[in-house]
Short mmCIF file of C-alpha atoms and ligand atoms in Angstrom, two decimals:
data_model
loop_
_atom_site.label_atom_id
_atom_site.label_comp_id
_atom_site.label_asym_id
_atom_site.label_seq_id
_atom_site.Cartn_x
_atom_site.Cartn_y
_atom_site.Cartn_z
CA MET A 1045 -113.15 -16.71 18.60
CA GLU A 1046 -112.66 -17.23 22.31
CA LEU A 1047 -109.13 -18.73 22.57
CA LEU A 1048 -107.62 -20.23 25.65
CA THR A 1049 -104.46 -18.27 25.06
CA ARG A 1050 -102.48 -16.44 22.39
CA ALA A 1051 -98.83 -16.22 21.37
CA ILE A 1052 -96.60 -14.40 23.88
CA LYS A 1053 -96.02 -10.71 23.18
CA GLY A 1054 -92.95 -10.13 21.04
CA THR A 1055 -93.10 -13.60 19.46
CA GLN A 1056 -94.18 -14.55 15.97
CA ASP A 1057 -95.60 -17.62 14.26
CA LEU A 1058 -94.11 -18.44 10.90
CA LEU A 1059 -97.06 -19.52 8.74
CA PRO A 1060 -96.93 -21.88 5.77
CA SER A 1061 -97.62 -18.96 3.42
CA GLN A 1062 -94.39 -17.31 4.57
CA SER A 1063 -92.09 -20.19 5.42
CA HIS A 1064 -90.73 -20.58 1.87
CA GLU A 1065 -89.24 -17.09 2.20
CA ASN A 1066 -87.31 -18.09 5.29
CA GLN A 1067 -86.26 -21.37 3.70
CA TYR A 1068 -84.93 -19.49 0.70
CA ILE A 1069 -83.05 -16.97 2.81
CA GLU A 1070 -81.64 -19.54 5.20
CA SER A 1071 -80.33 -21.84 2.52
CA ALA A 1072 -78.82 -18.90 0.63
CA LEU A 1073 -77.09 -17.71 3.80
CA LEU A 1074 -75.60 -21.12 4.55
CA GLU A 1075 -74.49 -21.55 0.98
CA ILE A 1076 -72.85 -18.11 0.70
CA ALA A 1077 -71.16 -18.52 4.09
CA GLY A 1078 -70.02 -21.98 2.88
CA ASN A 1079 -68.30 -20.30 -0.08
CA PHE A 1080 -66.34 -18.32 2.47
CA GLY A 1081 -65.42 -21.51 4.35
CA PHE A 1082 -67.89 -21.20 7.27
CA LYS A 1083 -69.40 -24.49 8.53
CA GLU A 1084 -72.60 -24.73 10.48
CA ILE A 1085 -72.63 -25.16 14.23
CA ARG A 1086 -75.67 -25.62 16.51
CA THR A 1087 -75.64 -24.99 20.22
CA PRO A 1088 -78.37 -25.30 22.88
CA VAL A 1089 -81.06 -22.70 23.29
CA PHE A 1090 -80.23 -22.35 27.00
CA GLU A 1091 -76.93 -22.07 28.81
CA HIS A 1092 -75.69 -21.46 32.34
CA THR A 1093 -76.43 -17.82 33.12
CA GLU A 1094 -72.82 -16.97 33.96
CA LEU A 1095 -71.80 -17.62 30.39
CA PHE A 1096 -73.74 -14.52 29.30
CA THR A 1097 -72.97 -12.36 32.36
CA ARG A 1098 -69.26 -12.92 31.73
CA SER A 1099 -69.22 -12.55 27.95
CA VAL A 1100 -71.97 -10.13 27.07
CA GLY A 1101 -71.15 -8.21 30.26
CA ASP A 1102 -73.03 -7.56 33.47
CA THR A 1103 -73.32 -3.82 32.80
CA THR A 1104 -75.01 -4.23 29.41
CA ASP A 1105 -78.69 -3.67 28.82
CA VAL A 1106 -78.91 -7.25 27.55
CA VAL A 1107 -77.73 -8.71 30.85
CA GLN A 1108 -79.19 -6.12 33.20
CA LYS A 1109 -82.63 -5.85 31.68
CA GLU A 1110 -83.33 -8.24 28.87
CA MET A 1111 -82.38 -11.84 29.71
CA TYR A 1112 -84.86 -14.61 30.16
CA THR A 1113 -83.34 -16.17 33.27
CA PHE A 1114 -84.88 -18.80 35.45
CA GLU A 1115 -83.95 -21.42 38.00
CA ASP A 1116 -84.38 -24.98 36.71
CA LYS A 1117 -85.69 -27.82 38.87
CA GLY A 1118 -82.12 -28.58 39.97
CA GLY A 1119 -81.73 -25.04 41.32
CA ARG A 1120 -79.32 -23.89 38.54
CA SER A 1121 -79.61 -20.46 37.02
CA ILE A 1122 -80.35 -20.92 33.33
CA THR A 1123 -80.71 -18.31 30.59
CA LEU A 1124 -82.28 -18.50 27.15
CA ARG A 1125 -79.54 -17.34 24.80
CA PRO A 1126 -79.86 -13.61 24.06
CA GLU A 1127 -77.31 -13.94 21.24
CA GLY A 1128 -75.24 -16.67 19.54
CA THR A 1129 -71.57 -15.80 20.07
CA ALA A 1130 -71.16 -16.80 23.74
CA GLY A 1131 -72.54 -20.33 23.27
CA ILE A 1132 -70.32 -20.86 20.23
CA VAL A 1133 -67.21 -19.76 22.04
CA ARG A 1134 -68.16 -22.08 24.88
CA ALA A 1135 -68.58 -24.97 22.45
CA PHE A 1136 -65.28 -24.07 20.74
CA LEU A 1137 -63.52 -24.44 24.08
CA GLU A 1138 -65.48 -27.41 25.38
CA HIS A 1139 -64.88 -29.52 22.24
CA GLY A 1140 -61.25 -28.48 21.76
CA LEU A 1141 -61.97 -26.90 18.33
CA PHE A 1142 -58.89 -24.76 19.04
CA ASN A 1143 -56.83 -27.88 18.28
CA GLU A 1144 -58.15 -27.92 14.72
CA PRO A 1145 -56.72 -25.72 12.00
CA LEU A 1146 -57.33 -22.06 12.85
CA PRO A 1147 -59.16 -19.91 12.15
CA GLN A 1148 -62.22 -21.97 12.86
CA LYS A 1149 -64.98 -20.54 10.68
CA LEU A 1150 -68.38 -21.30 12.11
CA CYS A 1151 -71.87 -20.17 11.12
CA TYR A 1152 -75.31 -20.56 12.65
CA LEU A 1153 -79.01 -19.97 12.32
CA THR A 1154 -80.50 -19.54 15.76
CA SER A 1155 -83.38 -18.20 17.78
CA CYS A 1156 -82.53 -15.58 20.44
CA TYR A 1157 -84.47 -14.19 23.39
CA ARG A 1158 -84.43 -10.68 24.81
CA TYR A 1159 -87.03 -9.06 26.98
CA GLU A 1160 -87.19 -5.82 24.99
CA LYS A 1161 -90.15 -3.56 24.27
CA PRO A 1162 -91.61 -5.09 21.10
CA GLN A 1163 -91.94 -2.91 18.03
CA ALA A 1164 -91.38 -3.29 14.27
CA GLY A 1165 -88.10 -5.20 13.90
CA ARG A 1166 -87.75 -5.70 17.69
CA LEU A 1167 -89.06 -8.95 19.10
CA ARG A 1168 -88.61 -10.95 22.25
CA GLU A 1169 -87.98 -14.11 20.28
CA PHE A 1170 -86.04 -13.34 17.10
CA HIS A 1171 -83.74 -15.22 14.77
CA GLN A 1172 -80.17 -14.57 13.75
CA PHE A 1173 -77.85 -15.80 11.12
CA GLY A 1174 -74.30 -15.33 12.33
CA VAL A 1175 -70.70 -16.21 11.64
CA GLU A 1176 -67.73 -16.51 14.00
CA CYS A 1177 -64.15 -16.66 12.86
CA LEU A 1178 -62.01 -17.85 15.75
CA GLY A 1179 -58.25 -17.69 15.96
CA THR A 1180 -56.96 -14.87 13.77
CA VAL A 1181 -55.68 -11.41 14.51
CA SER A 1182 -55.28 -10.48 10.83
CA PRO A 1183 -57.18 -7.44 9.54
CA ALA A 1184 -57.79 -9.46 6.40
CA ALA A 1185 -60.18 -11.60 8.46
CA ASP A 1186 -62.11 -8.50 9.53
CA ALA A 1187 -62.47 -7.49 5.88
CA GLU A 1188 -63.40 -11.02 4.90
CA VAL A 1189 -66.19 -11.19 7.49
CA ILE A 1190 -67.48 -7.74 6.51
CA SER A 1191 -67.34 -8.67 2.84
CA LEU A 1192 -69.43 -11.75 3.56
CA GLY A 1193 -72.15 -9.45 4.92
CA ASP A 1194 -71.85 -7.28 1.87
CA GLN A 1195 -72.06 -10.29 -0.48
CA ILE A 1196 -75.14 -11.67 1.29
CA PHE A 1197 -77.09 -8.47 0.81
CA ALA A 1198 -75.96 -8.22 -2.82
CA TYR A 1199 -77.02 -11.83 -3.51
CA LEU A 1200 -80.44 -11.29 -1.94
CA GLY A 1201 -80.88 -8.07 -3.94
CA VAL A 1202 -81.01 -5.78 -0.90
CA GLU A 1203 -79.99 -2.23 -1.64
CA ASN A 1204 -79.42 1.06 0.14
CA LEU A 1205 -77.72 -0.30 3.21
CA SER A 1206 -75.07 1.77 4.83
CA LEU A 1207 -72.03 -0.12 6.10
CA GLU A 1208 -70.69 1.76 9.12
CA ILE A 1209 -67.41 0.86 10.76
CA ASN A 1210 -65.42 1.95 13.79
CA SER A 1211 -62.60 0.81 16.00
CA ILE A 1212 -63.14 0.73 19.76
CA GLY A 1213 -59.57 -0.23 20.55
CA CYS A 1214 -58.21 -2.74 22.99
CA PRO A 1215 -58.32 -2.78 26.85
CA ASP A 1216 -54.96 -0.98 26.89
CA CYS A 1217 -55.94 2.03 24.84
CA ARG A 1218 -59.38 2.10 26.43
CA ARG A 1219 -57.96 3.00 29.83
CA ASP A 1220 -57.48 6.68 28.92
CA TYR A 1221 -60.74 6.70 27.08
CA TYR A 1222 -62.64 5.50 30.16
CA LYS A 1223 -61.06 8.32 32.16
CA ALA A 1224 -62.18 10.92 29.61
CA LEU A 1225 -65.68 9.40 29.42
CA LYS A 1226 -65.99 9.32 33.19
CA LYS A 1227 -64.98 12.95 33.45
CA TYR A 1228 -67.52 13.92 30.80
CA PHE A 1229 -70.40 11.93 32.32
CA GLU A 1230 -69.53 13.07 35.87
CA SER A 1231 -70.37 16.58 34.71
CA LYS A 1232 -73.87 15.36 33.61
CA LYS A 1233 -74.40 13.05 36.56
CA SER A 1234 -77.64 14.68 37.72
CA GLU A 1235 -79.32 13.91 34.35
CA LEU A 1236 -78.30 10.27 33.91
CA CYS A 1237 -80.79 7.40 34.45
CA PRO A 1238 -80.18 5.18 37.53
CA THR A 1239 -78.74 2.34 35.39
CA CYS A 1240 -76.24 4.68 33.82
CA LEU A 1241 -75.27 6.12 37.21
CA ASP A 1242 -74.26 2.61 38.16
CA ARG A 1243 -72.38 2.25 34.85
CA LEU A 1244 -70.45 5.43 35.46
CA ASP A 1245 -68.05 3.68 37.86
CA ARG A 1246 -68.23 0.15 36.42
CA ASN A 1247 -68.22 0.66 32.65
CA PRO A 1248 -68.80 4.23 31.40
CA MET A 1249 -68.73 3.06 27.75
CA ARG A 1250 -72.06 1.34 28.28
CA ILE A 1251 -73.71 4.73 28.83
CA LEU A 1252 -73.08 5.34 25.17
CA ASP A 1253 -75.69 2.77 24.11
CA CYS A 1254 -78.32 3.52 26.81
CA LYS A 1255 -81.74 3.63 25.11
CA SER A 1256 -83.13 6.38 27.41
CA PRO A 1257 -83.67 9.55 25.34
CA VAL A 1258 -81.93 11.79 27.93
CA CYS A 1259 -78.84 9.58 28.26
CA SER A 1260 -78.55 9.07 24.47
CA LYS A 1261 -78.69 12.87 23.98
CA ILE A 1262 -75.89 13.36 26.51
CA ALA A 1263 -73.93 10.50 24.94
CA ALA A 1264 -74.04 12.12 21.54
CA ASP A 1265 -71.50 14.74 22.67
CA ALA A 1266 -69.28 12.39 24.67
CA PRO A 1267 -65.57 11.91 23.72
CA ILE A 1268 -65.10 9.40 20.94
CA VAL A 1269 -62.97 6.30 21.31
CA LEU A 1270 -61.17 6.71 18.00
CA ASP A 1271 -59.31 9.73 19.45
CA PHE A 1272 -57.81 7.45 22.16
CA ILE A 1273 -56.83 4.27 20.35
CA CYS A 1274 -53.23 3.10 20.47
CA GLN A 1275 -50.89 2.74 17.51
CA PRO A 1276 -51.34 -1.04 16.92
CA CYS A 1277 -55.15 -0.64 17.04
CA LYS A 1278 -54.96 2.34 14.68
CA GLU A 1279 -52.81 0.35 12.21
CA HIS A 1280 -55.17 -2.60 12.44
CA PHE A 1281 -58.11 -0.33 11.59
CA GLU A 1282 -56.24 1.31 8.68
CA GLN A 1283 -55.44 -2.19 7.32
CA VAL A 1284 -59.11 -3.27 7.58
CA LYS A 1285 -60.14 -0.18 5.63
CA SER A 1286 -57.50 -0.74 2.96
CA TYR A 1287 -58.67 -4.35 2.45
CA LEU A 1288 -62.24 -3.10 2.09
CA ASP A 1289 -61.05 -0.49 -0.41
CA THR A 1290 -59.33 -3.23 -2.44
CA MET A 1291 -62.62 -5.18 -2.52
CA ASN A 1292 -64.48 -2.00 -3.58
CA ILE A 1293 -66.72 -2.21 -0.55
CA THR A 1294 -68.18 1.15 0.35
CA TYR A 1295 -68.20 2.04 4.04
CA LYS A 1296 -68.68 5.01 6.30
CA GLU A 1297 -66.60 5.60 9.39
CA ASN A 1298 -68.97 6.15 12.31
CA PRO A 1299 -67.13 7.01 15.51
CA HIS A 1300 -70.34 6.56 17.50
CA ILE A 1301 -70.68 2.82 16.96
CA VAL A 1302 -69.71 1.11 20.22
CA ARG A 1303 -72.09 -1.95 20.04
CA GLY A 1304 -74.21 -3.04 22.97
CA LEU A 1305 -72.16 -6.06 24.12
CA ASP A 1306 -69.05 -5.92 26.27
CA TYR A 1307 -66.84 -8.39 24.48
CA TYR A 1308 -66.00 -6.21 21.50
CA THR A 1309 -62.48 -4.97 20.82
CA ARG A 1310 -61.00 -3.11 17.82
CA THR A 1311 -63.17 -3.29 14.68
CA VAL A 1312 -66.94 -2.94 15.06
CA PHE A 1313 -69.39 -2.61 12.23
CA GLU A 1314 -73.07 -2.43 11.32
CA PHE A 1315 -75.15 -2.59 8.16
CA VAL A 1316 -77.91 -0.08 8.69
CA SER A 1317 -81.14 0.65 6.76
CA ASN A 1318 -83.36 3.70 7.02
CA GLU A 1319 -86.27 1.90 5.40
CA ILE A 1320 -87.54 -0.25 8.29
CA GLY A 1321 -88.12 2.26 11.08
CA ALA A 1322 -86.18 2.85 14.29
CA GLN A 1323 -84.65 -0.65 14.42
CA GLY A 1324 -82.54 -0.19 11.31
CA THR A 1325 -79.47 -2.23 12.21
CA VAL A 1326 -79.87 -5.35 10.09
CA LEU A 1327 -76.39 -6.79 10.81
CA GLY A 1328 -73.93 -6.03 13.58
CA GLY A 1329 -70.60 -7.46 14.57
CA GLY A 1330 -66.96 -6.98 15.33
CA ARG A 1331 -63.82 -8.33 16.92
CA TYR A 1332 -63.75 -9.94 20.32
CA ASP A 1333 -60.08 -10.62 20.86
CA GLY A 1334 -60.39 -11.25 24.64
CA LEU A 1335 -63.53 -13.37 24.85
CA VAL A 1336 -62.03 -16.84 24.45
CA GLU A 1337 -59.58 -16.08 27.29
CA GLU A 1338 -62.38 -14.61 29.39
CA LEU A 1339 -64.21 -17.96 29.14
CA GLY A 1340 -61.15 -19.97 30.19
CA GLY A 1341 -59.22 -20.56 26.94
CA GLN A 1342 -55.87 -19.40 25.56
CA SER A 1343 -55.62 -16.00 23.88
CA THR A 1344 -57.58 -16.49 20.60
CA PRO A 1345 -58.36 -13.26 18.72
CA SER A 1346 -61.71 -13.68 16.98
CA LEU A 1347 -64.51 -11.85 15.27
CA GLY A 1348 -67.94 -12.31 13.77
CA PHE A 1349 -71.34 -10.82 13.06
CA ALA A 1350 -75.03 -11.61 13.35
CA MET A 1351 -77.91 -10.45 11.28
CA GLY A 1352 -81.52 -10.33 12.41
CA LEU A 1353 -83.64 -12.47 10.04
CA GLU A 1354 -86.88 -10.66 10.88
CA ARG A 1355 -85.23 -7.32 10.07
CA LEU A 1356 -83.81 -8.73 6.87
CA LEU A 1357 -87.28 -9.93 5.83
CA LEU A 1358 -88.83 -6.55 6.73
CA LEU A 1359 -86.28 -4.88 4.53
CA MET A 1360 -86.76 -7.30 1.63
CA HIS A 1361 -90.47 -6.75 1.76
CA ALA A 1362 -90.04 -2.97 2.03
CA GLN A 1363 -87.88 -3.12 -1.13
CA GLU A 1364 -90.36 -5.46 -2.79
CA ILE A 1365 -87.67 -7.98 -3.55
CA PRO A 1366 -89.24 -11.05 -5.20
CA PHE A 1367 -88.81 -14.48 -3.61
CA PRO A 1368 -88.68 -17.73 -5.53
CA GLN A 1369 -92.13 -19.39 -5.59
CA ALA A 1370 -92.80 -22.04 -3.02
CA LYS A 1371 -92.71 -25.56 -4.51
CA GLY A 1372 -96.35 -26.42 -5.20
CA CYS A 1373 -98.20 -29.57 -6.09
CA ASP A 1374 -96.88 -31.12 -9.32
CA VAL A 1375 -99.79 -33.45 -9.85
CA TYR A 1376 -103.15 -34.09 -8.17
CA ILE A 1377 -104.69 -37.49 -8.69
CA ILE A 1378 -108.49 -37.27 -8.76
CA SER A 1379 -109.91 -40.67 -7.90
CA VAL A 1380 -113.36 -42.05 -8.69
CA GLY A 1381 -114.51 -45.13 -6.78
CA GLU A 1382 -113.03 -47.46 -4.13
CA MET A 1383 -110.60 -49.41 -6.40
CA ALA A 1384 -109.26 -46.28 -8.00
CA TYR A 1385 -108.85 -44.61 -4.62
CA LYS A 1386 -106.43 -47.32 -3.49
CA LYS A 1387 -104.56 -47.12 -6.77
CA ALA A 1388 -104.37 -43.30 -6.37
CA ALA A 1389 -102.72 -43.77 -2.93
CA ALA A 1390 -100.16 -46.21 -4.44
CA LEU A 1391 -99.49 -43.97 -7.43
CA ALA A 1392 -98.97 -40.88 -5.28
CA PHE A 1393 -96.56 -42.90 -3.08
CA GLU A 1394 -94.62 -43.97 -6.18
CA LEU A 1395 -94.49 -40.43 -7.61
CA ARG A 1396 -93.31 -39.01 -4.32
CA GLY A 1397 -90.57 -41.59 -4.22
CA SER A 1398 -89.27 -40.12 -7.47
CA GLY A 1399 -89.18 -36.63 -6.02
CA ILE A 1400 -92.46 -35.49 -7.51
CA SER A 1401 -94.91 -33.55 -5.35
CA ALA A 1402 -98.08 -35.59 -5.73
CA GLN A 1403 -101.38 -35.40 -3.85
CA PHE A 1404 -104.59 -37.37 -3.81
CA ASP A 1405 -107.80 -37.02 -1.84
CA VAL A 1406 -107.43 -37.83 1.81
CA ALA A 1407 -110.63 -36.10 2.92
CA GLY A 1408 -113.36 -38.20 1.29
CA ARG A 1409 -114.32 -35.45 -1.20
CA SER A 1410 -116.61 -35.91 -4.17
CA VAL A 1411 -115.02 -35.88 -7.64
CA LYS A 1412 -116.16 -32.28 -8.24
CA ALA A 1413 -114.79 -31.19 -4.86
CA GLN A 1414 -111.48 -32.89 -5.60
CA MET A 1415 -111.25 -30.94 -8.88
CA LYS A 1416 -111.97 -27.71 -7.04
CA PHE A 1417 -109.40 -28.56 -4.39
CA ALA A 1418 -106.70 -29.34 -7.01
CA ASP A 1419 -107.37 -25.93 -8.55
CA LYS A 1420 -107.28 -24.18 -5.17
CA ILE A 1421 -103.84 -25.59 -4.25
CA GLY A 1422 -102.55 -24.66 -7.70
CA ALA A 1423 -101.72 -28.20 -8.87
CA ALA A 1424 -99.74 -27.95 -12.11
CA TYR A 1425 -101.28 -31.14 -13.52
CA THR A 1426 -104.30 -33.23 -12.69
CA VAL A 1427 -105.08 -36.80 -13.65
CA VAL A 1428 -108.39 -38.60 -13.22
CA LEU A 1429 -108.23 -42.20 -12.07
CA GLY A 1430 -111.53 -44.15 -12.23
CA GLU A 1431 -112.83 -47.53 -13.26
CA ASP A 1432 -112.47 -46.69 -17.00
CA GLU A 1433 -108.81 -45.78 -16.56
CA LEU A 1434 -108.11 -48.87 -14.49
CA LYS A 1435 -109.69 -50.96 -17.23
CA SER A 1436 -108.01 -49.29 -20.16
CA GLY A 1437 -104.69 -48.83 -18.41
CA LYS A 1438 -104.42 -45.32 -19.85
CA LEU A 1439 -104.41 -42.01 -18.02
CA LYS A 1440 -105.21 -38.52 -19.28
CA LEU A 1441 -102.85 -36.00 -17.80
CA LYS A 1442 -104.20 -32.43 -17.88
CA TYR A 1443 -101.87 -29.41 -17.83
CA MET A 1444 -103.88 -26.95 -15.78
CA LYS A 1445 -102.37 -23.83 -17.30
CA ASN A 1446 -103.90 -24.42 -20.75
CA GLY A 1447 -106.04 -27.55 -20.39
CA GLU A 1448 -103.79 -29.56 -22.74
CA ILE A 1449 -104.19 -33.33 -22.34
CA THR A 1450 -101.42 -35.94 -22.67
CA GLU A 1451 -102.31 -39.61 -22.67
CA THR A 1452 -99.91 -41.96 -20.92
CA PRO A 1453 -99.98 -45.57 -19.79
CA LEU A 1454 -100.91 -46.09 -16.16
CA GLU A 1455 -98.12 -48.55 -15.71
CA SER A 1456 -95.33 -46.20 -16.53
CA PHE A 1457 -97.04 -43.06 -15.32
CA ALA A 1458 -94.45 -42.14 -12.66
CA GLU A 1459 -91.56 -42.35 -15.18
CA ASP A 1460 -93.49 -40.67 -18.00
CA PHE A 1461 -94.66 -37.86 -15.79
CA MET A 1462 -91.14 -36.68 -15.11
CA GLU A 1463 -90.27 -36.70 -18.83
CA ILE A 1464 -93.51 -34.96 -19.82
CA THR A 1465 -92.97 -32.15 -17.33
CA ILE A 1466 -89.31 -31.61 -18.18
CA ARG A 1467 -90.17 -31.56 -21.91
CA ARG A 1468 -92.91 -28.99 -21.33
CA SER A 1469 -90.74 -26.75 -19.08
CA ALA A 1470 -88.02 -26.85 -21.67
CA GLY A 1471 -90.47 -25.96 -24.40
CA GLU A 1472 -91.87 -23.06 -22.39
CA LEU A 1473 -88.35 -21.79 -21.66
CA GLU A 1474 -87.45 -22.09 -25.33
CA ASP A 1475 -90.50 -20.02 -26.28
CA MET A 1476 -89.53 -17.45 -23.71
CA LEU A 1477 -85.94 -17.26 -24.91
CA SER A 1478 -86.62 -17.30 -28.62
CA GLY A 1479 -85.58 -13.96 -29.96
CA SER A 1480 -83.00 -13.46 -27.26
CA ASP A 1481 -79.23 -13.82 -27.75
CA ILE A 1482 -79.03 -17.21 -26.11
CA ASP A 1483 -78.35 -20.17 -28.43
CA VAL A 1484 -81.46 -22.16 -27.57
CA LYS A 1485 -80.33 -25.37 -29.39
CA LYS A 1486 -77.05 -25.43 -27.60
CA PHE A 1487 -78.81 -24.70 -24.32
CA PHE A 1488 -81.27 -27.62 -24.52
CA GLY A 1489 -79.04 -30.12 -26.25
CA GLY A 1490 -80.94 -33.32 -26.87
CA ILE A 1491 -84.23 -32.45 -25.15
CA GLY A 1492 -87.21 -32.40 -27.50
P1 HAM B 2632 -76.49 -7.69 18.21
O1 HAM B 2632 -76.18 -6.36 17.58
O2 HAM B 2632 -77.00 -7.65 19.57
O3 HAM B 2632 -75.18 -8.57 18.06
O4 HAM B 2632 -77.53 -8.45 17.32
C1 HAM B 2632 -77.28 -8.72 15.95
C2 HAM B 2632 -78.53 -8.46 15.14
O5 HAM B 2632 -79.62 -9.19 15.65
C3 HAM B 2632 -79.00 -7.01 15.13
O6 HAM B 2632 -78.31 -6.24 14.21
C4 HAM B 2632 -80.47 -7.19 14.75
O7 HAM B 2632 -80.58 -7.33 13.35
C5 HAM B 2632 -80.85 -8.48 15.42
N1 HAM B 2632 -81.54 -8.24 16.69
C6 HAM B 2632 -81.02 -7.91 17.87
N2 HAM B 2632 -81.98 -7.78 18.83
C7 HAM B 2632 -83.16 -7.99 18.18
C8 HAM B 2632 -84.53 -8.01 18.55
N3 HAM B 2632 -84.89 -7.78 19.84
N4 HAM B 2632 -85.47 -8.28 17.64
C9 HAM B 2632 -85.13 -8.54 16.37
N5 HAM B 2632 -83.85 -8.56 15.92
C10 HAM B 2632 -82.87 -8.28 16.81
C11 HAM B 2632 -75.09 -9.82 18.49
O8 HAM B 2632 -75.99 -10.52 18.85
C12 HAM B 2632 -73.67 -10.37 18.39
N6 HAM B 2632 -73.67 -11.75 18.92
C13 HAM B 2632 -73.22 -10.35 16.94
C14 HAM B 2632 -71.85 -10.87 16.78
C15 HAM B 2632 -71.50 -12.15 16.35
N7 HAM B 2632 -70.73 -10.18 17.08
C16 HAM B 2632 -69.70 -10.96 16.86
N8 HAM B 2632 -70.14 -12.13 16.43
#
């Protein structure tokens, strides 16, 4: 097919055959986060560019190479959000959420934009679920946020993820670390990429997450931040670990995690998989104790994480984790003749009003074609509505799974349908459970 244009490289369409998987994941994420006290927040897809240069940091790959930045018609520099945290901290300040009880626990589902080289699990438009916990310095909050990540994966049935944690200290203890890093990278100066040469003076820690193979090889032997962190940061990290131990959450200390964004302080963590290729970090986060101040607020120690939904789905598919079935068509009304057609429309409308997924022919199909169509869309029941049925006032409801027919009055069809289907589902469940330990009678009470 000769198309005018195709989707932009690194973007994906979510088709109807897949959307129920996202709906399932997204509602589970919001619900689990809700159990932890996180409430949803939504912020705009674009922000003033300086929000990201200041928070994510102007020496990061994200800001230097990956942002979708453009001038709007008013001459302002605008950027499509490359991540969710900065916009949320801006909203926290702008709407005075700091005046509400702290910590403010916020969660979000959001699209993000980064001009990266697309590959499996790396897109230019991708989606994150994230949480931000603003206004607490307690290591218990670090453990709580990490445990939320752990509980999400457990709920979804995802296995074999490695939780890796590190502490990258605070600006105070990082001073000596920067000196040591600078000294180390100075000795390898001739091999560094031009971007990292610039970082050497401005922010040597950023060289540690350069994606160039040469720089990352050099970075592997660089001094590690954990050897330089101050006593309060060390104690904080020890406390975080002891909370995780108490919750029986398994983790690995990985001194090489520094994260790719500048705002992080103290605890950083990632949930990593080795089953989805090179882009194995499914969830990443950490503390950002200085960010609220950086954006104009009072000192408000905070932390959070974000997980990539495309990576999560890749992993769930790789592990063949089953998803709940998409809700299908409960009943298809096959109509015969003009009068019946109108009645079918009214009946479908009534059924839908009672929360039943009902369909009738809106394409002018023949009766045979309507039957075929009902079968194709997997309608659980069909009912034929023609002149005879209109005259007799009785409908024959066919259960498609076994062809069983139930006769019901046309007048009370919408009410009866609900009862018939509940009765049948209960019966099927009872058959399934008979022989198991569950007390079926107690389970179903009065039904049937
Ligand atoms: P991040 O590590 O840049 O952190 O991204 C978080 C997650 O988003 C990654 O672990 C990955 O699953 C997904 N992700 C990132 N880039 C891409 C991409 N190009 N394609 C597909 N998925 C991607 C943040 O964004 C921080 N805001 C997280 C955070 C929240 N830290 C504290 N609070």
